[in-house]
Amino acid sequence: MTGSIRAVVVGTGMIGAVHVAAIRAAGGELAGVVASTPERGAQVAKAWHVPARHPDFESVLADDGVDVVHVCTPNALHVRQVEAALAAGKHVICEKPLATSAAEAERLTRRAEEAGLMLAVPFVYRYHPLVREIRERRLRGEFGAWQLIHGSYLQDWMLSQNAMSWRVDPTVGGPSRAFADIGSHWCDLVEWVAGVRFTEVSARLGTTVATRPAGTDRSFSTAVGGPRVEVRTEDVATVLLRTADGVLGTLTVSQVSAGRKNRLWFELDGSAASAVFDQENPETVWLGAPDGARVLFRDPNHGSPEQRRLSRLPAGHAQGYADCFNSFVADAYAAVRGATPDGLPTGADGVRSAHIVEAALSSAASLAWTDVTTARVEPEVTA
């Protein structure tokens, strides 16, 4: 296609605002936003300086001028909205999880493929330039055979016993919270960078806050003294993993680790060298060798072609999460135009993630090693 890509964002929470900024950074035309009500949508459209021409999702589907729909709504709405957008001939960028079950994720991906439409999922940590550098060095054989894979993804936004989110309710957010929300990012990133596939998992899930304030209409609440509900999704998870080649891995996931805001961290230990990446300090990576170690800095004038491509700023001028998102949307729009950007996470990656989540849930229930490709967990149905 030629000309500007016209996009609509469905969902006006924090992540919706991130998508809006990325659309504009990618040179797209923001053609509208859709919120939970027409009134809320009009308010947000005014605040975000967006044309208020789409009062509801149905009007987006009926607008032949919309090229891409960005689905940024609560997880339980993804399947219906993505399916409808694809049926209307729209390309789709859907926040993860693509679906709260692997079977539904597979169906959505199949329909996108059959329609010849782009379906992308924002596993955006792939877009840190130094992540690309580690991957390129792995492809060159610099690390040797993997000996061990380990890491964690830690946050603290649910530490307070009075913190609440729609993600806590399994009928809205899905049967897994911490692992599906952030552990899925770690698994996608490590599999893609290291070139492995986790085939088995042994997982244990824990809920450290037994009850939280009732209601799911707030992204965060500190209400005190009101009614409370039982928490049915996990705050923490520990997972053992095994790759197809028999390499062992460990992952710790938490949304209740005080002081950890968004610490996605991994270490890949090979027979010749090791690599460490910390998402909260993405301008450097640690590279280990038998005779010592060194710290590598992001630099658009050095390193792999992909590291240079994604380095939007000079060395020493910090890049971060927003830059990753901007690069992801730019690549997704390039795919709409027919390009095949390296590393663009698509519906197939959303399916892969859903399988790993279901395997973790199944393992936690059975207390046994569980095969990633055969595990099945039925989602809860909303009333």
Short mmCIF file of N, CA and C in Angstrom, two decimals, residues 15-80:
data_model
loop_
_atom_site.label_atom_id
_atom_site.label_comp_id
_atom_site.label_asym_id
_atom_site.label_seq_id
_atom_site.Cartn_x
_atom_site.Cartn_y
_atom_site.Cartn_z
N ILE A 15 -1.28 1.48 28.18
CA ILE A 15 -0.65 0.92 26.99
C ILE A 15 -1.26 1.51 25.72
N GLY A 16 -2.52 1.93 25.77
CA GLY A 16 -3.10 2.61 24.62
C GLY A 16 -2.36 3.89 24.30
N ALA A 17 -1.99 4.64 25.33
CA ALA A 17 -1.23 5.88 25.13
C ALA A 17 0.14 5.59 24.51
N VAL A 18 0.76 4.48 24.91
CA VAL A 18 2.04 4.09 24.32
C VAL A 18 1.88 3.80 22.83
N HIS A 19 0.82 3.10 22.47
CA HIS A 19 0.55 2.82 21.06
C HIS A 19 0.33 4.11 20.27
N VAL A 20 -0.40 5.04 20.84
CA VAL A 20 -0.65 6.32 20.16
C VAL A 20 0.66 7.02 19.83
N ALA A 21 1.56 7.10 20.79
CA ALA A 21 2.84 7.74 20.55
C ALA A 21 3.64 7.00 19.49
N ALA A 22 3.59 5.67 19.50
CA ALA A 22 4.35 4.88 18.54
C ALA A 22 3.79 5.02 17.13
N ILE A 23 2.47 5.10 17.00
CA ILE A 23 1.86 5.32 15.69
C ILE A 23 2.37 6.62 15.08
N ARG A 24 2.38 7.66 15.88
CA ARG A 24 2.84 8.96 15.38
C ARG A 24 4.33 8.93 15.07
N ALA A 25 5.11 8.25 15.90
CA ALA A 25 6.55 8.17 15.66
C ALA A 25 6.85 7.40 14.37
N ALA A 26 5.98 6.43 14.04
CA ALA A 26 6.17 5.63 12.84
C ALA A 26 5.64 6.30 11.59
N GLY A 27 5.10 7.50 11.73
CA GLY A 27 4.57 8.22 10.58
C GLY A 27 3.16 7.82 10.19
N GLY A 28 2.48 7.07 11.07
CA GLY A 28 1.10 6.70 10.78
C GLY A 28 0.13 7.83 11.09
N GLU A 29 -1.05 7.71 10.55
CA GLU A 29 -2.11 8.69 10.83
C GLU A 29 -3.04 8.10 11.88
N LEU A 30 -3.14 8.75 13.03
CA LEU A 30 -4.02 8.28 14.08
C LEU A 30 -5.44 8.73 13.76
N ALA A 31 -6.25 7.78 13.31
CA ALA A 31 -7.58 8.10 12.81
C ALA A 31 -8.66 8.05 13.87
N GLY A 32 -8.33 7.66 15.09
CA GLY A 32 -9.33 7.63 16.14
C GLY A 32 -8.94 6.75 17.29
N VAL A 33 -9.66 6.90 18.39
CA VAL A 33 -9.51 6.03 19.55
C VAL A 33 -10.90 5.60 20.00
N VAL A 34 -10.97 4.41 20.57
CA VAL A 34 -12.23 3.88 21.09
C VAL A 34 -12.02 3.50 22.55
N ALA A 35 -12.88 3.98 23.42
CA ALA A 35 -12.80 3.69 24.84
C ALA A 35 -13.97 2.82 25.26
N SER A 36 -14.13 2.62 26.56
CA SER A 36 -15.19 1.76 27.08
C SER A 36 -16.57 2.33 26.84
N THR A 37 -16.69 3.66 26.73
CA THR A 37 -17.95 4.32 26.42
C THR A 37 -17.68 5.45 25.41
N PRO A 38 -18.69 5.85 24.64
CA PRO A 38 -18.50 6.97 23.72
C PRO A 38 -18.07 8.25 24.43
N GLU A 39 -18.59 8.47 25.64
CA GLU A 39 -18.25 9.67 26.39
C GLU A 39 -16.77 9.65 26.78
N ARG A 40 -16.32 8.51 27.28
CA ARG A 40 -14.92 8.38 27.64
C ARG A 40 -14.03 8.51 26.40
N GLY A 41 -14.47 7.94 25.29
CA GLY A 41 -13.71 8.04 24.06
C GLY A 41 -13.56 9.48 23.60
N ALA A 42 -14.62 10.26 23.71
CA ALA A 42 -14.56 11.66 23.28
C ALA A 42 -13.60 12.45 24.18
N GLN A 43 -13.60 12.16 25.48
CA GLN A 43 -12.68 12.84 26.40
C GLN A 43 -11.23 12.53 26.06
N VAL A 44 -10.95 11.25 25.84
CA VAL A 44 -9.58 10.85 25.54
C VAL A 44 -9.14 11.39 24.19
N ALA A 45 -10.03 11.35 23.21
CA ALA A 45 -9.70 11.87 21.89
C ALA A 45 -9.29 13.34 21.97
N LYS A 46 -10.00 14.09 22.78
CA LYS A 46 -9.66 15.51 22.95
C LYS A 46 -8.30 15.66 23.63
N ALA A 47 -8.07 14.87 24.67
CA ALA A 47 -6.81 14.97 25.41
C ALA A 47 -5.63 14.54 24.56
N TRP A 48 -5.84 13.56 23.69
CA TRP A 48 -4.76 13.03 22.86
C TRP A 48 -4.69 13.69 21.49
N HIS A 49 -5.57 14.67 21.26
CA HIS A 49 -5.61 15.39 19.98
C HIS A 49 -5.84 14.43 18.81
N VAL A 50 -6.89 13.64 18.97
CA VAL A 50 -7.26 12.64 17.97
C VAL A 50 -8.66 12.96 17.47
N PRO A 51 -8.94 12.78 16.17
CA PRO A 51 -10.31 12.97 15.69
C PRO A 51 -11.28 12.05 16.41
N ALA A 52 -12.37 12.60 16.91
CA ALA A 52 -13.35 11.82 17.66
C ALA A 52 -14.43 11.31 16.71
N ARG A 53 -14.01 10.52 15.72
CA ARG A 53 -14.95 10.08 14.69
C ARG A 53 -15.43 8.65 14.89
N HIS A 54 -14.93 7.95 15.92
CA HIS A 54 -15.34 6.57 16.12
C HIS A 54 -15.88 6.40 17.54
N PRO A 55 -17.18 6.47 17.72
CA PRO A 55 -17.77 6.35 19.06
C PRO A 55 -17.69 4.95 19.63
N ASP A 56 -17.56 3.93 18.76
CA ASP A 56 -17.52 2.55 19.25
C ASP A 56 -16.73 1.68 18.29
N PHE A 57 -16.51 0.44 18.69
CA PHE A 57 -15.71 -0.48 17.90
C PHE A 57 -16.36 -0.80 16.57
N GLU A 58 -17.67 -0.89 16.56
CA GLU A 58 -18.38 -1.23 15.33
C GLU A 58 -18.15 -0.18 14.25
N SER A 59 -18.06 1.09 14.64
CA SER A 59 -17.83 2.14 13.63
C SER A 59 -16.43 2.03 13.04
N VAL A 60 -15.48 1.52 13.81
CA VAL A 60 -14.13 1.28 13.28
C VAL A 60 -14.18 0.19 12.21
N LEU A 61 -14.89 -0.88 12.49
CA LEU A 61 -15.00 -1.99 11.55
C LEU A 61 -15.65 -1.55 10.24
N ALA A 62 -16.57 -0.62 10.34
CA ALA A 62 -17.30 -0.17 9.15
C ALA A 62 -16.55 0.88 8.34
N ASP A 63 -15.46 1.40 8.87
CA ASP A 63 -14.70 2.46 8.21
C ASP A 63 -13.65 1.85 7.28
N ASP A 64 -13.89 1.93 5.96
CA ASP A 64 -12.97 1.35 5.00
C ASP A 64 -11.64 2.10 4.95
N GLY A 65 -11.58 3.26 5.56
CA GLY A 65 -10.35 4.04 5.56
C GLY A 65 -9.37 3.64 6.65
N VAL A 66 -9.78 2.75 7.56
CA VAL A 66 -8.89 2.30 8.63
C VAL A 66 -8.09 1.10 8.15
N ASP A 67 -6.77 1.21 8.24
CA ASP A 67 -5.89 0.13 7.78
C ASP A 67 -5.51 -0.83 8.90
N VAL A 68 -5.23 -0.29 10.09
CA VAL A 68 -4.72 -1.10 11.20
C VAL A 68 -5.52 -0.79 12.46
N VAL A 69 -5.89 -1.84 13.18
CA VAL A 69 -6.54 -1.70 14.48
C VAL A 69 -5.55 -2.16 15.56
N HIS A 70 -5.30 -1.28 16.53
CA HIS A 70 -4.46 -1.61 17.67
C HIS A 70 -5.37 -2.01 18.83
N VAL A 71 -5.35 -3.27 19.22
CA VAL A 71 -6.22 -3.77 20.29
C VAL A 71 -5.46 -3.69 21.61
N CYS A 72 -5.91 -2.79 22.48
CA CYS A 72 -5.25 -2.52 23.77
C CYS A 72 -6.24 -2.64 24.92
N THR A 73 -7.19 -3.52 24.78
CA THR A 73 -8.26 -3.71 25.76
C THR A 73 -7.91 -4.84 26.72
N PRO A 74 -8.71 -5.04 27.79
CA PRO A 74 -8.49 -6.18 28.68
C PRO A 74 -8.47 -7.51 27.91
N ASN A 75 -7.72 -8.45 28.43
CA ASN A 75 -7.40 -9.68 27.71
C ASN A 75 -8.60 -10.46 27.21
N ALA A 76 -9.68 -10.52 28.01
CA ALA A 76 -10.84 -11.31 27.63
C ALA A 76 -11.54 -10.79 26.38
N LEU A 77 -11.26 -9.55 26.00
CA LEU A 77 -11.89 -8.97 24.81
C LEU A 77 -11.08 -9.20 23.54
N HIS A 78 -9.86 -9.66 23.66
CA HIS A 78 -8.97 -9.73 22.50
C HIS A 78 -9.51 -10.61 21.38
N VAL A 79 -9.97 -11.82 21.70
CA VAL A 79 -10.38 -12.75 20.66
C VAL A 79 -11.51 -12.17 19.83
N ARG A 80 -12.56 -11.69 20.48
CA ARG A 80 -13.70 -11.14 19.74
C ARG A 80 -13.29 -9.95 18.89
#
